[in-house]
Amino acid sequence: MPSCVHIVGGGVIGLSCAWELSRNGHEVTVVAPAPGRDGASWAAAGMLAPVTEAQFGESALTALLLEGAARWPGFAAALEEAVGRSIGYDTTGTVTVALDASDRASLDDLLAYQHSLGLRALRRSASECRRLVPALSTALRGGIEVPGDHQVDNRALLAALVAACCGTGVAFVEAAVAVIEAGPALVLEDGRRLRPDHVVLAVGTGLPAIAGLEEAGLPEVRPVKGHILRLRRPAGRRAGDVPLLARTVRGLVHGHSVYLVPRRDGSVVVGATVEERGNDTAVVAGAVHELLCDARAIVPGIDELELSEAATGLRPATADNTPRIGWTALEGVVAAVGHYRNGILLAPLTAASVVDLLDRRPVAAVVEALAPA
């Protein structure tokens, strides 16, 4: 039955949930200080990479990521139709490359693990990698091609979600939530009280700051800092010039991970560090220097691009890097938290699952085990 739902959080998870719930007849309000510019979603690169993100010992998480990726074509098509513009959903594929022999050995180990899970990943020689990506350095030792790892322009996605929500009647309250009370009820930092039928927690690293959740059964969510850079064409370059990259490139550079994600306007997103520094969001010169050095080691041509932005984001991580999606122990409160590095990838699946929960339907099997209660 349609209900009044308040969503706490205005990042990609909160906005995706809001849009899907409103499309399914619910009365939805998003409560967040800056919808569309909240949290890690704005700083992200927008990679949709379930295969490349597969980590040793995380086969259950990989299954979740694959299900998330499977939801993206339909989600992207529906969102672009709703707003009448592109969100930069790109299915070109990803190439991961190795700089030295040790990096090559690490990639071969990763490839064997990917194959053990039945994932599609292809070993490529250095010359094959350069045929796929001509801008690659001649010093590389080969790599892995993953045709099924895609990307989306995260900022175009967020803007489209805000527009789509407005189009379906979603209301926005630009404020922070201080307390969640039984009922449920939201107490805002300015003292206002809101009383919806249901609350969806999609607040990212802001979760620990909200009082009243001690008995909700939620895991600890900690911030994991990441530096990320944006590079653009030099002034005077024509829009029709051939871009430096036509597909996402990831690399191992003496054991350090780096990625370069091209946008359709010729700009490139370079990232990202993984730092356990609490809520620190300072942009540090050393981290920027290391990212640029690693990126230019595999794609030397970035030297010709302008550095247009250096930023940080805080990823919301749980102890096992797995999100929690489901009813909490608090009546009327659903969690969609702890998406860590995969919030954009999992947004369509999470949103569909929240709709299923509120409409009292079974969720997908890979999501069922993620309920915090």
Coordinates of N, CA, C and O in Angstrom, one line a residue, residues 118-257:
G118 N 33.8 -17.7 -12.4 CA 33.0 -17.7 -13.6 C 32.8 -16.4 -14.3 O 31.9 -16.2 -15.1
L119 N 33.7 -15.4 -13.9 CA 33.6 -14.1 -14.5 C 34.3 -14.0 -15.8 O 35.3 -14.6 -16.1
R120 N 33.8 -13.1 -16.7 CA 34.4 -12.9 -18.0 C 35.5 -11.8 -17.9 O 35.2 -10.6 -17.8
A121 N 36.7 -12.3 -18.0 CA 37.9 -11.4 -18.0 C 38.9 -12.1 -19.0 O 39.1 -13.3 -18.9
L122 N 39.6 -11.2 -19.8 CA 40.5 -11.7 -20.8 C 41.9 -11.3 -20.6 O 42.1 -10.0 -20.5
R123 N 42.9 -12.2 -20.6 CA 44.3 -11.8 -20.5 C 44.7 -11.2 -21.8 O 44.4 -11.7 -22.9
R124 N 45.4 -10.0 -21.7 CA 45.9 -9.3 -22.9 C 47.4 -9.0 -22.7 O 47.8 -8.7 -21.7
S125 N 48.1 -9.2 -23.9 CA 49.5 -8.8 -23.9 C 49.6 -7.3 -23.9 O 48.6 -6.5 -24.1
A126 N 50.8 -6.8 -23.8 CA 51.0 -5.3 -23.8 C 50.6 -4.7 -25.1 O 49.9 -3.7 -25.2
S127 N 50.9 -5.4 -26.2 CA 50.5 -4.9 -27.6 C 49.0 -4.9 -27.7 O 48.4 -4.0 -28.3
E128 N 48.4 -5.9 -27.2 CA 46.9 -6.0 -27.3 C 46.2 -4.9 -26.5 O 45.2 -4.3 -26.9
C129 N 46.8 -4.6 -25.3 CA 46.3 -3.5 -24.5 C 46.4 -2.2 -25.2 O 45.5 -1.4 -25.2
R130 N 47.5 -2.0 -25.9 CA 47.7 -0.7 -26.6 C 46.8 -0.6 -27.9 O 46.5 0.5 -28.3
R131 N 46.5 -1.7 -28.5 CA 45.5 -1.7 -29.5 C 44.1 -1.2 -29.0 O 43.4 -0.5 -29.7
L132 N 43.8 -1.7 -27.8 CA 42.5 -1.3 -27.2 C 42.6 0.2 -26.8 O 41.6 0.9 -26.9
V133 N 43.7 0.6 -26.2 CA 43.9 1.9 -25.7 C 45.2 2.5 -26.2 O 46.3 2.3 -25.6
P134 N 45.2 3.2 -27.4 CA 46.5 3.6 -28.0 C 47.3 4.6 -27.1 O 48.5 4.7 -27.2
A135 N 46.7 5.2 -26.1 CA 47.4 6.2 -25.3 C 48.2 5.5 -24.2 O 49.0 6.2 -23.5
L136 N 48.2 4.2 -24.0 CA 48.9 3.5 -23.0 C 50.4 3.6 -23.2 O 50.9 3.7 -24.3
S137 N 51.1 3.6 -22.1 CA 52.6 3.6 -22.1 C 53.2 2.4 -22.8 O 52.6 1.3 -22.7
T138 N 54.3 2.5 -23.5 CA 54.9 1.4 -24.1 C 55.7 0.5 -23.1 O 56.2 -0.5 -23.4
A139 N 55.8 1.0 -21.8 CA 56.5 0.3 -20.8 C 55.7 -0.8 -20.1 O 56.2 -1.5 -19.2
L140 N 54.4 -0.9 -20.4 CA 53.5 -1.8 -19.7 C 53.8 -3.3 -20.0 O 54.3 -3.6 -21.0
R141 N 53.4 -4.1 -19.0 CA 53.6 -5.6 -19.1 C 52.3 -6.3 -19.4 O 52.2 -7.5 -19.1
G142 N 51.3 -5.7 -20.1 CA 50.1 -6.4 -20.4 C 49.0 -6.1 -19.4 O 49.2 -5.3 -18.5
G143 N 47.9 -6.8 -19.5 CA 46.8 -6.6 -18.6 C 45.6 -7.5 -18.8 O 45.7 -8.6 -19.3
I144 N 44.4 -7.0 -18.4 CA 43.2 -7.7 -18.4 C 42.1 -6.8 -19.1 O 42.0 -5.7 -18.7
E145 N 41.4 -7.4 -20.0 CA 40.2 -6.7 -20.6 C 39.0 -7.3 -20.0 O 38.8 -8.5 -19.9
V146 N 38.1 -6.4 -19.5 CA 36.8 -6.8 -18.9 C 35.7 -6.0 -19.7 O 35.4 -4.9 -19.4
P147 N 35.1 -6.7 -20.7 CA 34.1 -6.0 -21.5 C 32.9 -5.6 -20.7 O 32.2 -4.6 -21.1
G148 N 32.6 -6.3 -19.6 CA 31.3 -6.0 -18.9 C 31.4 -5.0 -17.8 O 30.4 -4.7 -17.1
D149 N 32.6 -4.4 -17.6 CA 32.8 -3.3 -16.6 C 32.6 -2.0 -17.3 O 33.3 -1.6 -18.2
H150 N 31.6 -1.2 -16.9 CA 31.1 0.0 -17.5 C 31.3 1.2 -16.6 O 32.0 1.1 -15.6
Q151 N 30.7 2.3 -17.1 CA 30.8 3.5 -16.2 C 29.6 4.4 -16.5 O 28.9 4.3 -17.5
V152 N 29.4 5.4 -15.6 CA 28.4 6.4 -15.8 C 28.9 7.7 -15.3 O 29.8 7.7 -14.4
D153 N 28.5 8.8 -15.8 CA 28.9 10.1 -15.4 C 28.2 10.4 -14.1 O 27.0 10.7 -14.1
N154 N 28.9 10.3 -13.0 CA 28.2 10.4 -11.7 C 27.5 11.7 -11.4 O 26.4 11.8 -10.9
R155 N 28.0 12.8 -11.9 CA 27.4 14.1 -11.7 C 26.2 14.3 -12.6 O 25.2 14.9 -12.2
A156 N 26.3 13.8 -13.8 CA 25.1 13.9 -14.7 C 24.0 13.0 -14.1 O 22.8 13.3 -14.2
L157 N 24.4 11.8 -13.5 CA 23.5 10.9 -12.9 C 22.7 11.6 -11.8 O 21.5 11.5 -11.7
L158 N 23.5 12.3 -10.9 CA 22.9 12.9 -9.7 C 21.9 14.0 -10.1 O 20.8 14.1 -9.6
A159 N 22.3 14.8 -11.1 CA 21.5 15.9 -11.6 C 20.2 15.3 -12.2 O 19.1 15.9 -12.0
A160 N 20.3 14.2 -13.0 CA 19.2 13.6 -13.6 C 18.2 13.0 -12.5 O 17.0 13.1 -12.6
L161 N 18.8 12.4 -11.5 CA 17.9 11.9 -10.4 C 17.1 13.0 -9.7 O 16.0 12.8 -9.4
V162 N 17.8 14.1 -9.4 CA 17.1 15.2 -8.8 C 15.9 15.7 -9.7 O 14.8 15.9 -9.2
A163 N 16.2 15.9 -11.0 CA 15.2 16.3 -11.9 C 14.1 15.3 -12.0 O 12.9 15.6 -12.1
A164 N 14.4 14.0 -12.1 CA 13.4 12.9 -12.2 C 12.5 12.9 -10.9 O 11.3 12.7 -11.0
C165 N 13.1 13.1 -9.8 CA 12.4 13.2 -8.5 C 11.4 14.3 -8.5 O 10.2 14.2 -8.1
C166 N 11.9 15.5 -9.0 CA 11.0 16.7 -9.1 C 9.8 16.4 -10.0 O 8.7 16.8 -9.8
G167 N 10.1 15.6 -11.1 CA 9.1 15.3 -12.1 C 8.0 14.4 -11.5 O 6.9 14.3 -12.1
T168 N 8.3 13.6 -10.5 CA 7.3 12.6 -10.0 C 6.8 13.1 -8.6 O 6.1 12.4 -7.9
G169 N 7.1 14.4 -8.3 CA 6.5 15.0 -7.1 C 7.2 14.8 -5.8 O 6.6 15.0 -4.7
V170 N 8.4 14.3 -5.8 CA 9.2 14.2 -4.6 C 9.5 15.6 -4.0 O 9.8 16.5 -4.7
A171 N 9.2 15.7 -2.7 CA 9.5 16.9 -1.9 C 10.9 16.9 -1.4 O 11.5 15.8 -1.1
F172 N 11.5 18.0 -1.2 CA 12.9 18.1 -0.6 C 12.9 19.0 0.6 O 12.3 20.1 0.6
V173 N 13.5 18.5 1.7 CA 13.7 19.3 2.9 C 15.2 19.4 3.1 O 15.9 18.4 3.4
E174 N 15.8 20.6 2.8 CA 17.2 20.8 2.9 C 17.7 21.1 4.3 O 17.8 22.2 4.7
A175 N 17.8 20.0 5.1 CA 18.2 20.1 6.5 C 18.8 18.8 6.9 O 18.6 17.7 6.3
A176 N 19.5 18.8 8.0 CA 20.1 17.6 8.6 C 19.2 17.0 9.6 O 18.6 17.7 10.4
V177 N 19.2 15.7 9.7 CA 18.5 15.0 10.8 C 19.4 14.8 12.0 O 20.5 14.3 11.9
A178 N 18.8 15.2 13.2 CA 19.6 15.0 14.4 C 19.2 13.7 15.2 O 20.1 13.1 15.7
V179 N 17.9 13.4 15.2 CA 17.4 12.3 16.0 C 16.3 11.6 15.2 O 15.5 12.2 14.4
I180 N 16.3 10.2 15.3 CA 15.2 9.4 14.8 C 14.5 8.8 16.0 O 15.1 8.1 16.8
E181 N 13.2 9.2 16.2 CA 12.4 8.7 17.3 C 11.5 7.6 16.9 O 11.2 7.4 15.7
A182 N 11.0 6.9 17.9 CA 10.0 5.8 17.7 C 8.7 6.5 17.0 O 8.4 7.6 17.3
G183 N 8.1 5.7 16.2 CA 6.9 6.2 15.6 C 6.7 5.9 14.1 O 5.6 5.4 13.8
P184 N 7.7 6.1 13.2 CA 8.9 6.8 13.4 C 8.7 8.3 13.3 O 7.7 8.8 12.7
A185 N 9.7 9.1 13.8 CA 9.7 10.5 13.6 C 11.1 11.0 13.4 O 12.0 10.4 14.0
L186 N 11.3 12.1 12.6 CA 12.6 12.7 12.4 C 12.6 14.0 13.1 O 11.7 14.8 13.0
V187 N 13.7 14.2 13.9 CA 13.9 15.5 14.5 C 15.1 16.2 13.8 O 16.2 15.6 13.8
L188 N 14.8 17.3 13.2 CA 15.8 18.0 12.4 C 16.7 18.8 13.4 O 16.3 19.1 14.5
E189 N 17.9 19.2 12.9 CA 18.8 20.0 13.7 C 18.2 21.3 14.1 O 18.6 21.9 15.1
D190 N 17.2 21.9 13.3 CA 16.6 23.1 13.7 C 15.4 22.9 14.6 O 14.7 23.9 14.9
G191 N 15.2 21.7 15.1 CA 14.1 21.4 16.0 C 12.8 20.9 15.4 O 11.9 20.5 16.1
R192 N 12.6 21.0 14.1 CA 11.4 20.6 13.5 C 11.2 19.1 13.6 O 12.2 18.4 13.6
R193 N 10.0 18.6 13.7 CA 9.7 17.2 13.7 C 8.8 16.8 12.5 O 7.9 17.5 12.1
L194 N 9.2 15.7 11.9 CA 8.5 15.2 10.7 C 8.0 13.8 11.1 O 8.8 13.0 11.6
R195 N 6.8 13.5 10.7 CA 6.2 12.2 11.1 C 5.7 11.4 9.9 O 4.5 11.4 9.6
P196 N 6.6 10.7 9.2 CA 6.2 9.9 8.0 C 5.7 8.5 8.5 O 5.8 8.2 9.7
D197 N 5.2 7.7 7.6 CA 4.8 6.4 7.9 C 6.1 5.5 8.0 O 6.2 4.6 8.8
H198 N 7.0 5.8 7.1 CA 8.3 5.0 7.0 C 9.5 5.9 6.8 O 9.3 7.0 6.2
V199 N 10.6 5.5 7.3 CA 11.9 6.2 7.1 C 12.8 5.3 6.4 O 12.9 4.1 6.7
V200 N 13.6 5.8 5.4 CA 14.6 5.1 4.7 C 15.9 5.8 5.0 O 16.1 6.9 4.7
L201 N 16.8 5.0 5.7 CA 18.2 5.6 6.0 C 19.1 5.3 4.9 O 19.4 4.2 4.5
A202 N 19.5 6.4 4.2 CA 20.5 6.3 3.1 C 21.5 7.5 3.2 O 21.8 8.2 2.3
V203 N 22.0 7.6 4.4 CA 22.8 8.8 4.8 C 24.3 8.6 4.7 O 25.0 9.6 5.0
G204 N 24.8 7.5 4.3 CA 26.2 7.4 4.1 C 27.0 7.5 5.4 O 26.6 7.0 6.5
T205 N 28.1 8.3 5.4 CA 29.0 8.4 6.5 C 28.4 9.3 7.6 O 28.9 9.4 8.7
G206 N 27.2 9.9 7.3 CA 26.6 10.7 8.4 C 25.7 9.9 9.3 O 25.2 10.4 10.3
L207 N 25.7 8.6 9.1 CA 24.9 7.7 10.0 C 25.2 7.8 11.5 O 24.3 7.9 12.3
P208 N 26.5 7.7 11.9 CA 26.8 7.8 13.3 C 26.4 9.1 14.0 O 26.3 9.1 15.2
A209 N 26.2 10.1 13.2 CA 25.9 11.4 13.9 C 24.4 11.5 14.2 O 24.0 12.4 14.9
I210 N 23.6 10.5 13.8 CA 22.1 10.6 14.1 C 21.8 9.8 15.3 O 22.2 8.6 15.5
A211 N 21.2 10.5 16.3 CA 20.9 9.8 17.6 C 19.6 9.0 17.4 O 18.8 9.2 16.5
G212 N 19.4 8.1 18.3 CA 18.2 7.3 18.3 C 18.3 6.0 17.6 O 17.3 5.2 17.6
L213 N 19.5 5.6 17.1 CA 19.6 4.4 16.3 C 20.3 3.3 17.0 O 20.7 2.3 16.5
E214 N 20.5 3.5 18.3 CA 21.3 2.6 19.1 C 20.8 1.2 19.1 O 21.5 0.2 19.1
E215 N 19.4 1.0 19.0 CA 18.8 -0.3 19.1 C 18.3 -0.7 17.7 O 17.5 -1.7 17.6
A216 N 18.8 -0.1 16.6 CA 18.3 -0.4 15.3 C 19.0 -1.7 14.7 O 18.5 -2.2 13.7
G217 N 20.1 -2.2 15.3 CA 20.7 -3.3 14.8 C 21.7 -3.0 13.6 O 22.1 -3.9 12.9
L218 N 22.0 -1.8 13.5 CA 22.9 -1.4 12.3 C 24.3 -1.6 12.7 O 24.8 -1.5 13.8
P219 N 25.1 -1.9 11.7 CA 26.6 -2.1 11.9 C 27.3 -0.7 12.0 O 26.7 0.3 11.7
E220 N 28.5 -0.8 12.5 CA 29.3 0.5 12.5 C 29.6 0.8 11.1 O 30.0 0.0 10.3
V221 N 29.4 2.1 10.7 CA 29.8 2.6 9.4 C 30.9 3.7 9.6 O 30.6 4.6 10.3
R222 N 32.0 3.4 9.0 CA 33.1 4.3 9.2 C 33.5 5.0 7.8 O 33.2 4.5 6.8
P223 N 34.0 6.2 7.9 CA 34.4 6.9 6.7 C 35.8 6.4 6.2 O 36.7 6.3 6.9
V224 N 35.9 6.2 4.9 CA 37.2 5.9 4.2 C 37.5 6.9 3.2 O 36.7 7.0 2.2
K225 N 38.5 7.7 3.4 CA 38.8 8.9 2.6 C 39.4 8.5 1.2 O 40.1 7.5 1.1
G226 N 39.0 9.2 0.2 CA 39.6 9.0 -1.1 C 39.8 10.3 -1.8 O 39.0 11.2 -1.9
H227 N 41.1 10.5 -2.3 CA 41.4 11.7 -3.1 C 41.0 11.3 -4.6 O 41.2 10.2 -5.0
I228 N 40.5 12.3 -5.3 CA 40.1 12.1 -6.7 C 40.4 13.4 -7.5 O 40.2 14.5 -6.9
L229 N 40.8 13.2 -8.7 CA 41.2 14.4 -9.5 C 40.4 14.4 -10.8 O 40.0 13.4 -11.3
R230 N 40.2 15.6 -11.3 CA 39.5 15.8 -12.6 C 40.4 16.6 -13.5 O 40.9 17.7 -13.1
L231 N 40.7 16.0 -14.7 CA 41.5 16.7 -15.7 C 40.7 17.0 -16.9 O 39.8 16.3 -17.2
R232 N 41.0 18.1 -17.6 CA 40.2 18.5 -18.7 C 41.1 18.9 -19.9 O 42.3 19.2 -19.7
R233 N 40.5 19.1 -21.1 CA 41.2 19.5 -22.3 C 41.8 20.9 -22.0 O 41.1 21.8 -21.4
P234 N 43.0 21.2 -22.6 CA 43.5 22.5 -22.4 C 42.6 23.5 -23.2 O 41.9 23.2 -24.1
A235 N 42.6 24.8 -22.7 CA 41.9 25.8 -23.4 C 42.3 25.9 -24.8 O 43.5 25.9 -25.1
G236 N 41.4 26.1 -25.7 CA 41.7 26.2 -27.1 C 41.6 24.9 -27.9 O 41.5 25.0 -29.1
R237 N 41.5 23.8 -27.2 CA 41.3 22.5 -27.9 C 39.8 22.4 -28.4 O 38.9 22.8 -27.7
R238 N 39.6 21.9 -29.6 CA 38.3 21.9 -30.1 C 37.5 20.7 -29.5 O 38.1 19.6 -29.3
A239 N 36.2 20.8 -29.4 CA 35.4 19.8 -28.9 C 35.4 18.5 -29.7 O 35.3 17.4 -29.2
G240 N 35.7 18.7 -31.0 CA 35.7 17.5 -31.9 C 37.0 16.8 -32.0 O 37.1 15.7 -32.6
D241 N 38.0 17.2 -31.2 CA 39.3 16.6 -31.2 C 39.2 15.2 -30.6 O 38.3 14.9 -29.7
V242 N 40.0 14.2 -31.1 CA 40.0 12.9 -30.6 C 40.4 12.9 -29.1 O 41.4 13.4 -28.7
P243 N 39.5 12.3 -28.2 CA 39.9 12.3 -26.8 C 41.1 11.5 -26.5 O 41.4 10.5 -27.2
L244 N 41.7 11.7 -25.4 CA 42.9 10.9 -25.0 C 42.5 9.5 -24.7 O 43.2 8.6 -25.1
L245 N 41.4 9.2 -24.1 CA 41.0 7.9 -23.8 C 39.5 7.7 -24.2 O 38.7 8.6 -24.2
A246 N 39.2 6.5 -24.7 CA 37.9 6.1 -25.1 C 37.2 5.1 -24.2 O 36.1 4.7 -24.4
R247 N 38.0 4.6 -23.2 CA 37.4 3.6 -22.3 C 38.2 3.7 -21.0 O 39.3 4.3 -20.9
T248 N 37.6 3.2 -19.9 CA 38.2 3.2 -18.6 C 39.5 2.4 -18.6 O 39.5 1.3 -19.1
V249 N 40.5 3.0 -18.0 CA 41.8 2.3 -17.7 C 42.1 2.2 -16.3 O 42.0 3.2 -15.6
R250 N 42.3 1.0 -15.8 CA 42.8 0.8 -14.4 C 44.2 0.2 -14.5 O 44.5 -0.4 -15.4
G251 N 44.9 0.5 -13.4 CA 46.3 0.0 -13.5 C 46.9 -0.3 -12.1 O 46.4 0.2 -11.1
L252 N 47.9 -1.2 -12.1 CA 48.8 -1.4 -11.0 C 50.1 -0.8 -11.3 O 50.7 -1.2 -12.3
V253 N 50.6 0.1 -10.4 CA 51.8 0.8 -10.6 C 52.7 0.5 -9.4 O 52.5 1.1 -8.4
H254 N 53.6 -0.4 -9.5 CA 54.4 -0.9 -8.4 C 53.6 -1.2 -7.2 O 53.9 -0.8 -6.0
G255 N 52.5 -1.9 -7.4 CA 51.6 -2.3 -6.4 C 50.5 -1.3 -6.0 O 49.6 -1.7 -5.2
H256 N 50.5 -0.1 -6.5 CA 49.5 0.9 -6.2 C 48.4 0.9 -7.3 O 48.7 0.8 -8.5
S257 N 47.2 0.9 -6.8 CA 46.1 1.0 -7.8 C 45.8 2.4 -8.2 O 45.8 3.3 -7.4

